[in-house]
XYZ file of C-alpha atoms in Angstrom:
710
model
C -2.709 -30.837 -91.608
C -4.330 -31.063 -88.144
C -3.899 -27.932 -86.065
C -2.369 -28.455 -82.659
C -4.746 -27.775 -79.784
C -4.208 -24.770 -77.503
C -4.017 -25.948 -73.902
C -3.958 -23.548 -70.971
C -3.237 -24.333 -67.338
C -5.542 -22.480 -64.949
C -5.354 -21.977 -61.169
C -8.480 -21.335 -59.102
C -9.233 -20.004 -55.635
C -8.970 -23.353 -53.837
C -6.291 -24.769 -51.508
C -5.050 -26.993 -54.330
C -1.372 -26.965 -55.249
C -1.862 -27.924 -58.891
C -3.314 -26.078 -61.878
C -5.889 -27.606 -64.240
C -5.675 -28.045 -68.024
C -8.356 -26.605 -70.308
C -8.750 -26.220 -74.052
C -8.709 -22.693 -75.489
C -11.012 -21.939 -78.430
C -9.441 -18.787 -79.921
C -12.350 -18.267 -82.321
C -14.949 -18.427 -79.563
C -12.958 -16.314 -77.078
C -11.833 -13.766 -79.640
C -8.070 -13.899 -79.046
C -5.131 -16.140 -78.312
C -4.384 -16.895 -74.659
C -1.801 -15.044 -72.577
C -0.361 -15.879 -69.199
C -2.238 -13.666 -66.739
C -5.655 -13.787 -68.442
C -8.656 -14.003 -66.093
C -11.152 -16.611 -67.293
C -14.286 -18.510 -66.360
C -13.915 -22.298 -66.421
C -16.084 -25.310 -65.522
C -14.901 -26.990 -62.318
C -16.627 -30.025 -60.854
C -20.335 -29.177 -61.160
C -19.973 -25.412 -61.118
C -18.228 -22.601 -62.936
C -15.393 -20.689 -61.280
C -13.013 -17.814 -62.013
C -9.425 -18.776 -62.703
C -6.127 -17.380 -63.943
C -4.089 -18.670 -66.885
C -0.542 -19.525 -65.737
C 0.688 -21.591 -68.692
C 0.007 -21.905 -72.433
C 1.082 -24.973 -74.473
C -0.028 -27.385 -77.185
C -0.118 -30.564 -75.129
C -1.405 -31.968 -71.841
C -0.588 -34.931 -69.612
C -4.273 -35.834 -69.903
C -6.250 -36.973 -72.934
C -7.055 -33.926 -75.049
C -10.513 -35.313 -75.823
C -11.382 -35.367 -72.116
C -10.346 -31.771 -71.422
C -13.050 -29.184 -70.814
C -12.899 -25.787 -72.515
C -12.512 -22.282 -71.132
C -15.985 -20.712 -71.130
C -15.294 -16.982 -71.096
C -12.493 -14.439 -71.046
C -12.691 -11.341 -68.819
C -12.673 -7.973 -70.670
C -9.234 -7.194 -69.232
C -5.616 -7.131 -70.356
C -3.520 -9.948 -68.893
C -1.924 -9.280 -65.496
C 1.595 -7.931 -65.913
C 4.566 -10.340 -65.532
C 5.989 -8.453 -62.520
C 2.781 -9.009 -60.535
C 2.749 -12.697 -61.473
C 6.356 -13.025 -60.257
C 5.328 -11.373 -56.972
C 2.372 -13.730 -56.588
C 4.514 -16.772 -57.333
C 6.975 -15.673 -54.658
C 4.168 -15.006 -52.136
C 2.661 -18.415 -52.883
C 5.975 -20.207 -52.292
C 7.178 -18.180 -49.296
C 3.865 -18.234 -47.419
C 3.262 -21.882 -48.424
C -0.101 -21.221 -50.037
C -1.457 -22.409 -53.372
C -1.004 -19.906 -56.193
C -4.719 -19.753 -56.965
C -5.760 -18.959 -53.396
C -2.963 -16.376 -53.206
C -3.753 -14.408 -56.355
C -7.522 -14.763 -56.955
C -8.611 -13.089 -53.649
C -6.612 -9.975 -54.628
C -8.757 -9.429 -57.748
C -11.745 -7.161 -57.000
C -15.148 -8.849 -56.906
C -16.341 -6.717 -59.829
C -13.968 -8.608 -62.148
C -15.083 -12.009 -60.820
C -18.813 -11.541 -61.555
C -19.127 -13.004 -65.035
C -22.696 -11.788 -65.430
C -21.437 -8.184 -65.159
C -18.541 -8.488 -67.634
C -20.581 -7.076 -70.526
C -21.550 -4.000 -68.445
C -18.004 -3.213 -67.314
C -16.847 -1.178 -70.347
C -19.760 1.227 -69.806
C -18.918 1.525 -66.079
C -15.317 2.387 -66.959
C -16.444 4.950 -69.534
C -18.684 6.605 -66.914
C -15.829 6.622 -64.399
C -13.533 8.264 -66.959
C -16.026 11.106 -67.359
C -16.060 11.563 -63.571
C -12.267 11.518 -63.535
C -10.802 12.076 -60.085
C -8.211 14.584 -61.254
C -8.322 17.101 -58.501
C -8.437 20.560 -60.010
C -10.534 22.129 -57.233
C -8.879 20.552 -54.215
C -8.071 22.753 -51.221
C -4.319 22.615 -50.626
C -4.640 21.006 -47.192
C -1.289 20.158 -45.657
C 0.569 21.289 -48.784
C 4.215 22.052 -47.972
C 6.288 22.665 -51.064
C 10.003 22.017 -51.309
C 10.952 25.632 -50.578
C 8.826 25.566 -47.370
C 10.667 22.611 -45.839
C 12.912 23.213 -42.836
C 16.674 22.500 -43.162
C 16.366 18.964 -41.769
C 13.586 18.109 -44.216
C 15.502 19.645 -47.133
C 18.567 17.538 -46.317
C 16.416 14.390 -46.195
C 14.780 15.273 -49.515
C 18.165 15.911 -51.149
C 19.372 12.464 -50.040
C 16.249 10.875 -51.508
C 16.569 12.821 -54.753
C 20.259 11.893 -55.091
C 19.359 8.234 -54.805
C 16.479 8.691 -57.219
C 18.834 9.756 -59.992
C 20.146 6.194 -60.207
C 17.640 4.465 -62.472
C 16.797 0.748 -62.312
C 18.482 0.138 -58.987
C 16.969 -1.504 -55.929
C 17.240 0.493 -52.696
C 15.505 0.303 -49.326
C 15.529 3.571 -47.387
C 14.404 4.039 -43.797
C 13.099 7.535 -43.067
C 13.006 7.707 -39.272
C 11.794 10.895 -37.662
C 10.208 12.197 -34.494
C 6.420 12.422 -34.568
C 5.556 15.763 -36.130
C 8.936 16.048 -37.905
C 7.328 16.270 -41.343
C 8.122 12.856 -42.838
C 4.984 12.989 -45.020
C 5.967 16.342 -46.572
C 9.407 14.919 -47.379
C 8.225 11.787 -49.148
C 5.417 13.597 -51.016
C 7.925 16.099 -52.422
C 10.166 13.146 -53.370
C 7.282 11.417 -55.156
C 6.552 14.693 -56.995
C 9.994 14.493 -58.606
C 9.273 10.939 -59.805
C 5.785 11.743 -61.102
C 7.112 14.403 -63.468
C 7.402 11.436 -65.815
C 3.830 11.077 -67.148
C 4.236 7.288 -67.436
C 5.528 6.736 -63.887
C 3.398 5.105 -61.190
C 3.993 5.127 -57.432
C 2.560 2.988 -54.637
C 1.786 4.556 -51.256
C 0.762 2.185 -48.439
C -0.865 3.126 -45.117
C -1.646 0.641 -42.322
C -5.330 1.356 -41.660
C -8.419 2.677 -43.404
C -8.979 5.555 -40.978
C -5.599 7.044 -41.973
C -6.461 6.993 -45.667
C -8.870 9.987 -45.951
C -6.432 12.459 -44.356
C -3.517 11.289 -46.495
C -5.778 11.149 -49.550
C -6.568 14.869 -49.150
C -2.877 15.720 -48.786
C -1.923 13.676 -51.838
C -4.656 15.363 -53.902
C -3.352 18.753 -52.795
C 0.190 17.856 -53.892
C -0.883 16.254 -57.176
C -4.049 17.985 -58.433
C -3.412 16.887 -62.044
C -2.649 13.199 -61.303
C -5.164 10.366 -61.308
C -5.208 8.423 -58.056
C -6.442 4.873 -57.449
C -7.777 4.386 -53.912
C -7.701 0.767 -52.729
C -8.896 -0.418 -49.336
C -11.772 -2.457 -47.901
C -13.801 0.664 -47.119
C -14.172 1.489 -50.824
C -17.269 0.128 -52.609
C -16.682 -2.912 -54.833
C -17.435 -0.890 -57.957
C -14.990 1.908 -57.058
C -12.328 -0.574 -56.006
C -12.776 -2.538 -59.246
C -12.379 0.585 -61.384
C -9.419 1.850 -59.312
C -7.703 -1.542 -59.686
C -8.298 -1.416 -63.468
C -6.883 2.126 -63.678
C -3.775 0.971 -61.788
C -3.235 -2.102 -63.980
C -3.655 -0.124 -67.229
C -1.333 2.685 -66.104
C -4.093 5.335 -66.092
C -3.662 5.969 -62.357
C -0.218 7.315 -61.502
C -0.731 7.191 -57.722
C -1.966 4.013 -56.015
C -2.905 4.709 -52.388
C -4.238 2.062 -50.061
C -3.915 -0.406 -47.222
C -2.133 -3.771 -47.364
C -4.231 -5.166 -50.235
C -2.894 -2.366 -52.482
C 0.561 -3.984 -52.259
C -0.741 -6.803 -54.484
C -2.179 -4.554 -57.198
C -0.917 -4.782 -60.796
C 1.199 -1.648 -61.399
C 3.061 -1.998 -64.717
C 5.105 1.243 -64.516
C 6.045 1.148 -60.839
C 8.883 3.591 -60.039
C 8.702 4.016 -56.248
C 7.015 2.579 -53.145
C 6.364 4.282 -49.806
C 5.295 2.267 -46.749
C 4.069 4.772 -44.143
C 4.156 3.686 -40.457
C 6.089 0.632 -41.642
C 6.202 -0.870 -38.138
C 2.426 -1.282 -37.912
C 1.105 -4.811 -37.316
C -1.854 -4.056 -39.622
C 0.401 -4.740 -42.613
C 0.243 -8.461 -41.703
C -2.806 -10.252 -43.096
C -4.452 -12.424 -40.437
C -6.637 -14.652 -42.601
C -6.239 -16.473 -45.909
C -2.682 -16.073 -47.200
C -1.048 -14.543 -44.125
C 1.337 -12.261 -45.953
C 3.173 -9.149 -44.787
C 2.400 -6.289 -47.195
C 5.574 -4.469 -46.113
C 7.790 -7.491 -46.774
C 6.153 -8.197 -50.135
C 6.555 -4.511 -51.073
C 10.294 -4.815 -50.357
C 10.509 -7.975 -52.490
C 8.568 -6.217 -55.253
C 10.969 -3.255 -55.211
C 13.900 -5.671 -55.419
C 12.326 -7.581 -58.313
C 11.464 -4.424 -60.262
C 14.766 -2.688 -59.397
C 13.211 0.378 -57.836
C 13.323 2.340 -54.558
C 11.172 1.630 -51.513
C 10.948 4.115 -48.633
C 9.963 2.852 -45.165
C 8.734 5.708 -42.957
C 8.217 5.600 -39.190
C 8.920 7.370 -35.915
C 9.293 3.925 -34.302
C 10.632 1.472 -36.898
C 10.168 -2.247 -36.418
C 13.220 -3.880 -34.868
C 13.927 -5.748 -38.130
C 13.976 -2.513 -40.147
C 15.973 -0.570 -37.537
C 18.675 -3.252 -37.394
C 18.887 -3.382 -41.207
C 19.404 0.406 -41.258
C 21.987 0.250 -38.454
C 23.975 -2.439 -40.285
C 23.974 -0.508 -43.564
C 21.727 -2.935 -45.483
C 19.149 -0.129 -45.726
C 19.997 3.501 -46.326
C 19.261 5.522 -43.172
C 17.757 9.046 -43.268
C 16.727 10.775 -40.041
C 14.566 13.741 -39.078
C 15.398 14.676 -35.508
C 13.395 17.866 -35.048
C 9.722 18.718 -35.313
C 8.671 20.482 -38.505
C 7.697 23.772 -36.848
C 10.525 23.560 -34.329
C 8.160 22.800 -31.418
C 9.527 20.813 -28.495
C 8.585 17.194 -27.889
C 5.862 16.557 -25.298
C 6.837 16.193 -21.643
C 6.266 12.640 -20.375
C 4.737 12.123 -16.900
C 4.479 8.663 -15.326
C 1.673 8.351 -12.780
C 2.341 5.501 -10.344
C -1.147 4.156 -9.590
C 0.208 2.360 -6.495
C 1.051 5.711 -4.893
C -1.873 6.915 -2.703
C -0.895 10.555 -3.386
C -2.046 10.116 -6.977
C -5.529 8.957 -5.931
C -8.524 10.994 -4.811
C -9.287 10.964 -1.078
C -12.689 11.700 0.494
C -11.563 15.175 1.643
C -10.642 16.420 -1.850
C -12.927 19.218 -3.057
C -12.770 18.096 -6.682
C -13.279 14.383 -5.952
C -16.040 12.856 -8.147
C -19.194 11.412 -6.537
C -18.497 7.951 -7.910
C -15.150 6.139 -7.666
C -12.900 7.863 -10.193
C -11.715 5.894 -13.223
C -8.677 8.162 -13.526
C -6.132 9.345 -10.983
C -6.288 12.673 -9.166
C -3.022 13.743 -10.816
C -4.416 13.189 -14.317
C -7.796 14.753 -13.483
C -6.160 17.981 -12.350
C -3.959 18.058 -15.472
C -7.069 17.724 -17.653
C -8.714 20.620 -15.789
C -5.661 22.830 -16.463
C -5.717 21.845 -20.134
C -9.400 22.787 -20.414
C -8.683 26.154 -18.766
C -5.928 26.752 -21.339
C -8.490 26.146 -24.158
C -6.551 23.098 -25.336
C -7.902 19.660 -26.211
C -7.223 16.456 -24.250
C -6.837 12.999 -25.795
C -7.457 9.979 -23.529
C -6.486 6.547 -24.831
C -7.837 3.285 -23.445
C -7.413 0.308 -25.707
C -10.708 -1.369 -24.880
C -14.019 -0.546 -26.527
C -17.415 -1.136 -24.981
C -18.716 -0.234 -21.526
C -17.113 -2.966 -19.418
C -15.071 -6.058 -20.338
C -17.019 -8.410 -18.051
C -20.403 -8.615 -16.328
C -20.368 -10.539 -13.032
C -22.641 -11.806 -10.262
C -21.670 -10.672 -6.779
C -23.365 -13.689 -5.174
C -22.042 -16.732 -7.068
C -19.177 -15.243 -9.130
C -20.867 -15.970 -12.472
C -19.048 -14.209 -15.342
C -20.333 -13.259 -18.792
C -18.391 -15.884 -20.744
C -19.013 -16.325 -24.454
C -20.727 -19.640 -25.201
C -18.771 -19.987 -28.471
C -15.303 -18.730 -27.415
C -12.897 -19.015 -24.497
C -13.303 -15.285 -23.803
C -15.811 -13.005 -22.115
C -18.585 -11.058 -23.742
C -18.203 -7.297 -23.382
C -21.028 -5.066 -22.213
C -22.005 -2.354 -24.717
C -24.390 0.469 -23.844
C -27.500 1.147 -25.903
C -26.679 2.975 -29.122
C -23.304 1.356 -29.799
C -24.438 -1.934 -31.332
C -28.178 -1.325 -31.372
C -31.085 0.313 -29.563
C -30.519 -1.643 -26.343
C -27.582 -2.546 -24.148
C -26.075 -5.911 -25.090
C -23.269 -8.344 -24.371
C -21.024 -8.849 -27.405
C -18.098 -11.163 -28.138
C -15.308 -9.348 -29.968
C -14.008 -12.639 -31.406
C -16.996 -14.470 -32.905
C -19.441 -11.541 -33.080
C -22.080 -13.141 -30.846
C -24.539 -10.521 -29.524
C -27.112 -11.254 -26.816
C -29.301 -9.384 -24.355
C -28.023 -8.507 -20.901
C -29.668 -10.846 -18.367
C -31.823 -9.173 -15.686
C -30.876 -11.931 -13.244
C -27.814 -14.130 -12.837
C -28.306 -17.197 -15.092
C -26.793 -19.440 -12.381
C -28.283 -18.269 -9.084
C -30.995 -15.730 -9.973
C -29.328 -12.820 -8.168
C -30.399 -9.439 -9.607
C -27.246 -7.629 -8.405
C -25.072 -7.889 -11.510
C -21.986 -5.685 -11.636
C -19.514 -4.607 -14.294
C -15.812 -5.363 -13.947
C -13.234 -3.085 -15.543
C -14.039 -0.307 -17.976
C -13.911 0.503 -21.660
C -14.360 3.622 -23.768
C -18.108 3.955 -23.095
C -17.771 3.799 -19.317
C -14.845 6.219 -19.402
C -16.875 8.586 -21.592
C -19.673 8.598 -18.984
C -17.191 9.253 -16.167
C -15.546 12.138 -18.055
C -18.925 13.749 -18.768
C -19.795 13.533 -15.067
C -16.478 15.022 -13.908
C -16.458 17.855 -16.487
C -20.123 18.506 -17.328
C -19.299 21.678 -19.315
C -16.751 19.947 -21.567
C -17.600 18.652 -25.039
C -16.674 14.951 -25.007
C -16.265 12.735 -28.083
C -15.730 8.974 -28.137
C -13.770 7.539 -31.080
C -13.759 3.746 -31.507
C -15.079 1.244 -34.031
C -18.541 1.364 -32.414
C -18.934 5.150 -32.639
C -17.446 5.313 -36.143
C -19.855 2.594 -37.300
C -22.836 4.468 -35.882
C -22.006 7.843 -37.448
C -20.870 8.579 -40.995
C -17.545 6.965 -40.235
C -14.276 7.738 -38.517
C -13.455 10.612 -40.871
C -16.374 12.684 -39.594
C -15.297 12.095 -35.981
C -11.734 13.174 -36.717
C -13.045 16.241 -38.512
C -14.857 17.257 -35.315
C -11.522 17.147 -33.485
C -9.670 19.085 -36.194
C -12.347 21.807 -36.255
C -12.086 22.345 -32.493
C -15.651 21.214 -31.721
C -14.410 18.870 -28.993
C -12.662 19.439 -25.647
C -11.921 15.865 -24.541
C -11.505 12.879 -26.853
C -11.836 9.347 -25.458
C -10.774 6.570 -27.801
C -8.956 3.391 -28.676
C -5.743 3.120 -30.716
C -7.688 4.609 -33.665
C -6.857 8.061 -32.264
C -3.142 7.337 -31.839
C -1.917 6.913 -35.395
C -0.855 9.486 -37.916
C -3.446 12.202 -37.321
C -2.139 15.747 -37.434
C -4.168 17.322 -34.607
C -3.391 21.019 -34.137
C -4.716 21.861 -30.651
C -3.950 18.846 -28.450
C -2.363 19.996 -25.210
C -2.589 16.761 -23.225
C -2.503 13.065 -24.070
C -3.315 10.433 -21.436
C -2.866 6.662 -21.623
C -4.868 4.466 -19.258
C -4.340 0.762 -18.586
C -0.969 0.639 -20.384
C 0.089 -2.269 -18.147
C -2.397 -4.648 -19.778
C -0.304 -4.455 -22.958
C 3.055 -4.458 -21.178
C 3.045 -7.970 -19.725
C 1.973 -10.531 -22.267
C 2.960 -13.977 -23.554
C 3.829 -12.286 -26.866
C 7.534 -11.356 -26.910
C 6.732 -8.352 -29.121
C 4.330 -6.816 -26.565
C 6.825 -4.281 -25.174
C 7.937 -3.202 -28.673
C 4.310 -2.658 -29.742
C 3.433 -0.743 -26.578
C 6.479 1.518 -26.939
C 5.580 2.279 -30.568
C 1.996 3.068 -29.616
C 3.048 5.343 -26.753
C 5.460 7.262 -28.980
C 2.752 7.589 -31.622
C 0.064 8.790 -29.225
C 2.513 11.106 -27.439
C 3.268 12.651 -30.810
C -0.324 13.884 -31.113
C 0.403 16.553 -28.457
C 1.822 19.996 -29.179
C 2.164 19.528 -32.947
C 1.172 23.097 -33.817
C 3.656 24.735 -31.477
C 6.246 27.157 -32.787
C 9.951 27.114 -32.061
C 10.720 27.075 -28.336
C 7.089 26.500 -27.290
C 6.232 23.621 -24.942
C 5.267 20.486 -26.836
C 2.313 19.457 -24.695
C 2.137 16.705 -22.065
C 1.600 12.958 -22.043
C 0.460 11.246 -18.835
C 0.735 7.458 -18.483
C -0.975 5.635 -15.639
C 1.014 2.540 -14.640
C 1.867 0.342 -11.681
C 5.339 -0.252 -13.129
C 6.956 3.120 -13.906
C 10.408 1.495 -13.650
C 9.761 -0.627 -16.778
C 12.278 0.010 -19.603
C 9.390 0.881 -21.955
C 8.444 3.883 -19.819
C 11.982 4.865 -18.895
C 13.115 5.093 -22.529
C 9.902 6.974 -23.353
C 10.714 9.537 -20.632
C 13.889 10.378 -22.552
C 12.257 10.105 -26.023
C 15.048 7.622 -26.718
C 13.749 5.458 -29.565
C 17.222 4.238 -30.547
C 18.054 3.351 -26.941
C 14.892 1.263 -26.637
C 15.612 -0.451 -29.967
C 19.170 -1.320 -28.893
C 17.895 -2.633 -25.531
C 15.221 -4.754 -27.237
C 17.693 -6.063 -29.819
C 20.018 -7.181 -27.023
C 17.171 -9.055 -25.292
C 16.066 -10.746 -28.522
C 19.601 -11.760 -29.481
C 20.171 -13.339 -26.078
C 16.879 -15.258 -26.326
C 17.459 -16.160 -30.025
C 14.101 -14.647 -30.937
C 13.243 -12.858 -34.227
C 14.900 -11.144 -35.973
C 17.749 -13.403 -34.762
C 15.715 -16.466 -35.754
C 12.837 -17.271 -38.105
C 9.497 -18.728 -37.063
C 6.394 -20.395 -38.434
C 3.202 -21.658 -36.843
C 1.148 -24.694 -37.808
C -2.444 -23.912 -36.786
C -4.955 -26.705 -36.119
C -8.702 -26.416 -35.454
C -11.084 -29.120 -34.237
C -14.331 -29.499 -32.322
C -12.312 -30.933 -29.413
C -8.986 -29.429 -28.289
C -7.417 -32.842 -27.582
C -7.841 -33.825 -31.246
C -6.110 -30.657 -32.457
C -3.228 -31.246 -29.998
C -3.007 -34.920 -31.057
C -2.897 -33.914 -34.746
C 0.031 -31.559 -34.085
C 1.817 -34.118 -31.885
C 1.597 -36.668 -34.699
C 2.963 -34.062 -37.119
C 5.909 -33.389 -34.789
C 6.551 -37.133 -34.463
C 6.631 -37.509 -38.270
C 9.106 -34.639 -38.528
C 11.283 -36.262 -35.864
C 11.160 -39.670 -37.587
C 12.354 -38.051 -40.831
C 15.331 -36.497 -39.051
C 14.051 -32.946 -39.609
C 14.404 -31.804 -35.997
C 17.958 -30.669 -35.247
C 19.993 -27.729 -33.941
C 19.026 -25.942 -37.150
C 15.298 -26.640 -36.741
C 13.579 -26.537 -33.372
C 9.992 -27.795 -33.059
C 8.200 -26.968 -29.817
C 5.386 -28.968 -28.242
C 1.880 -28.068 -29.442
C -0.105 -25.771 -27.140
C -3.580 -24.199 -27.156
C -3.734 -20.775 -28.818
C -3.995 -17.740 -26.497
C -7.695 -17.518 -27.372
C -8.309 -21.239 -27.414
C -11.888 -21.425 -28.658
C -13.456 -19.139 -31.293
C -16.934 -19.666 -32.785
C -17.100 -23.206 -31.398
C -13.737 -24.367 -32.805
C -10.907 -25.384 -30.462
C -7.537 -24.095 -31.668
C -3.949 -25.203 -31.090
C -0.586 -24.283 -32.580
C 2.837 -25.786 -33.191
C 5.829 -23.422 -33.281
C 8.751 -24.191 -35.614
C 11.919 -22.099 -35.340
C 15.259 -21.928 -37.125
C 18.257 -19.553 -37.191
C 18.293 -20.046 -40.977
C 15.462 -18.800 -43.213
C 16.200 -21.341 -45.981
C 16.197 -24.283 -43.540
C 12.789 -23.233 -42.228
C 11.412 -22.768 -45.741
C 12.526 -26.232 -46.858
C 10.999 -27.812 -43.740
C 7.677 -26.039 -44.258
C 7.480 -27.184 -47.870
C 7.991 -30.799 -46.750
C 5.373 -30.393 -44.009
C 2.925 -28.815 -46.449
C 3.425 -31.609 -48.983
C 2.865 -34.276 -46.312
C -0.251 -32.612 -44.925
C -1.751 -32.156 -48.400
C -1.336 -35.859 -49.191
C -3.575 -36.717 -46.230
C -6.016 -33.849 -46.706
C -8.786 -32.604 -48.894
C -7.942 -28.939 -49.287
C -6.806 -28.021 -45.776
C -8.956 -30.512 -43.894
C -7.449 -33.834 -42.832
C -9.355 -36.726 -44.447
C -9.040 -38.950 -41.377
C -9.331 -36.659 -38.347
C -11.236 -33.789 -40.069
C -8.784 -31.312 -38.528
C -8.478 -27.955 -40.314
C -4.842 -26.834 -40.605
C -2.904 -23.824 -41.837
C 0.778 -22.861 -42.122
C 1.762 -19.279 -41.191
C 5.180 -17.800 -41.961
C 6.651 -15.000 -39.818
C 3.773 -14.811 -37.309
C 3.432 -11.488 -35.498
C 1.554 -12.960 -32.522
C 2.342 -16.238 -30.786
């Protein structure tokens, strides 16, 4: 009797919708195939890593012509729950399954030449187990140390947790400094009493991970933790991923990529700062880690906790309507008052230095007189000041005073930013923050030869210089991606602040999120208006969230009844609703106001959106490609009241790295209608394309669901 062949279908990391059939030699590979096995297979003239998604005994192709699987990774198969998640992500975000799932597997497990060495690496890692027996109990607040508000929140969480195998989404909304982290860590402690249980804890950015990592280790000294983010070495990430997928690690802590980790015994998920835009991937499969975490909790019938002082409008509305359980913390953990908000109208001459002022700086001041005097008082009180300007570098533009030449990037439709020596190298340079182009600063104007080149605007470096000149005795620290790259990383810079070795901190939004500073008396925000008025309808919501977050850094160590510090905001538009609601610390009022605006305009979350991106060497070709796509949709009767398709337009940053970029916005009040339309569009585009490049026009295209920037 002839044995039936074993045929496996394998997906690879290519923009190809279909899988490929291969023969499986059980004797050669040492075991029978399972869905979820990682394998090496021949593809075209090379060998690639793939994932088994189907096992059968027949193929639509001639068995004799099928190639065989070459090697099997020394790994268990990926668990079914993760494969269900990946299938959903592939369908919802209209991306091939292979290019959705393969990029989430650490590089260590995709290097076939290292597969034989991996067992030894894992054995070594086991000996250096990261169980944390000698960890200092930093930030440890046990259940009996919680204030009444925190205890009530914890009791609500624990009551819900007693209902096994039930999907729940809970919003934990609390003032900055109200102790949300202590609440959810004590909740997770109750779940982790089960030695088999695993929990997933997501944070938006890498620089928040070290501080939370220390707190988690203090709470759970006897639990193994898997740390997953792009700042971890490939070897450590590969081992952490393995420990999560085999159940060895009970706590999985990381940024958005951790949401796609295999976790077979998942019992709870926490998404900290759930509103943060960093949870949305901006390349490859453009998924939302928060949204996929919610789907995962639903699929695995478990609880997910969304934590934020300023929830996203979508989450806040779901909590208001009762779809999500709503738990609030409305007082600061130590009982300190919230910071006092001061709006400085930069149009008012009284707020500016005049020549007769004794404390006026020699050069034109980059900050107002009102703010400068507040900083002086803060220094005299032995408190720290935090100054936020969301622009790194020395100056955004270099210009010629004679012919109006500007330092435009030759590859992008933006300007190169001037960086002082030491930030990006040993000399001052012009750098593009979009394509990465770095070039020397010209001594003369390239157009007219004028040597009088001037800087326009200011960034963190220029502000740092101005602060050092105005307060020469103060210890000034700059915190941005340039300074953190130059030193041993952001963690060391934050440690300087925590240890009190700094008087004035100048930084970008890196300093605004999540950090539990203990001696900040004043927070200042410069140039807030640049983020207030924008083509993006979410600009005001993002600015409000950032202002609440940065304001929350002040006065966190105060005791009951003590002033909560001060936040000063320089603006030309103090009457804006963003600032007026901030004055009253009225998060719910701002959310209700924003919801009303969005509902009237039929914008998300009252509608659903997708973008079709197109890139070409010439903008007109990208626009033409999208116009033809719109015409095809119209001819098929797809455009209706239920599906609106706008005219194609150039992207806000039109040219990046030499490619001209355009976009087509598709909108519907019904999620299912939009999904069906996108699947039809995707199918049509793929028929005329090789991968994601049009065969005829050579246009590169991409579909993005739920864009966060338009």
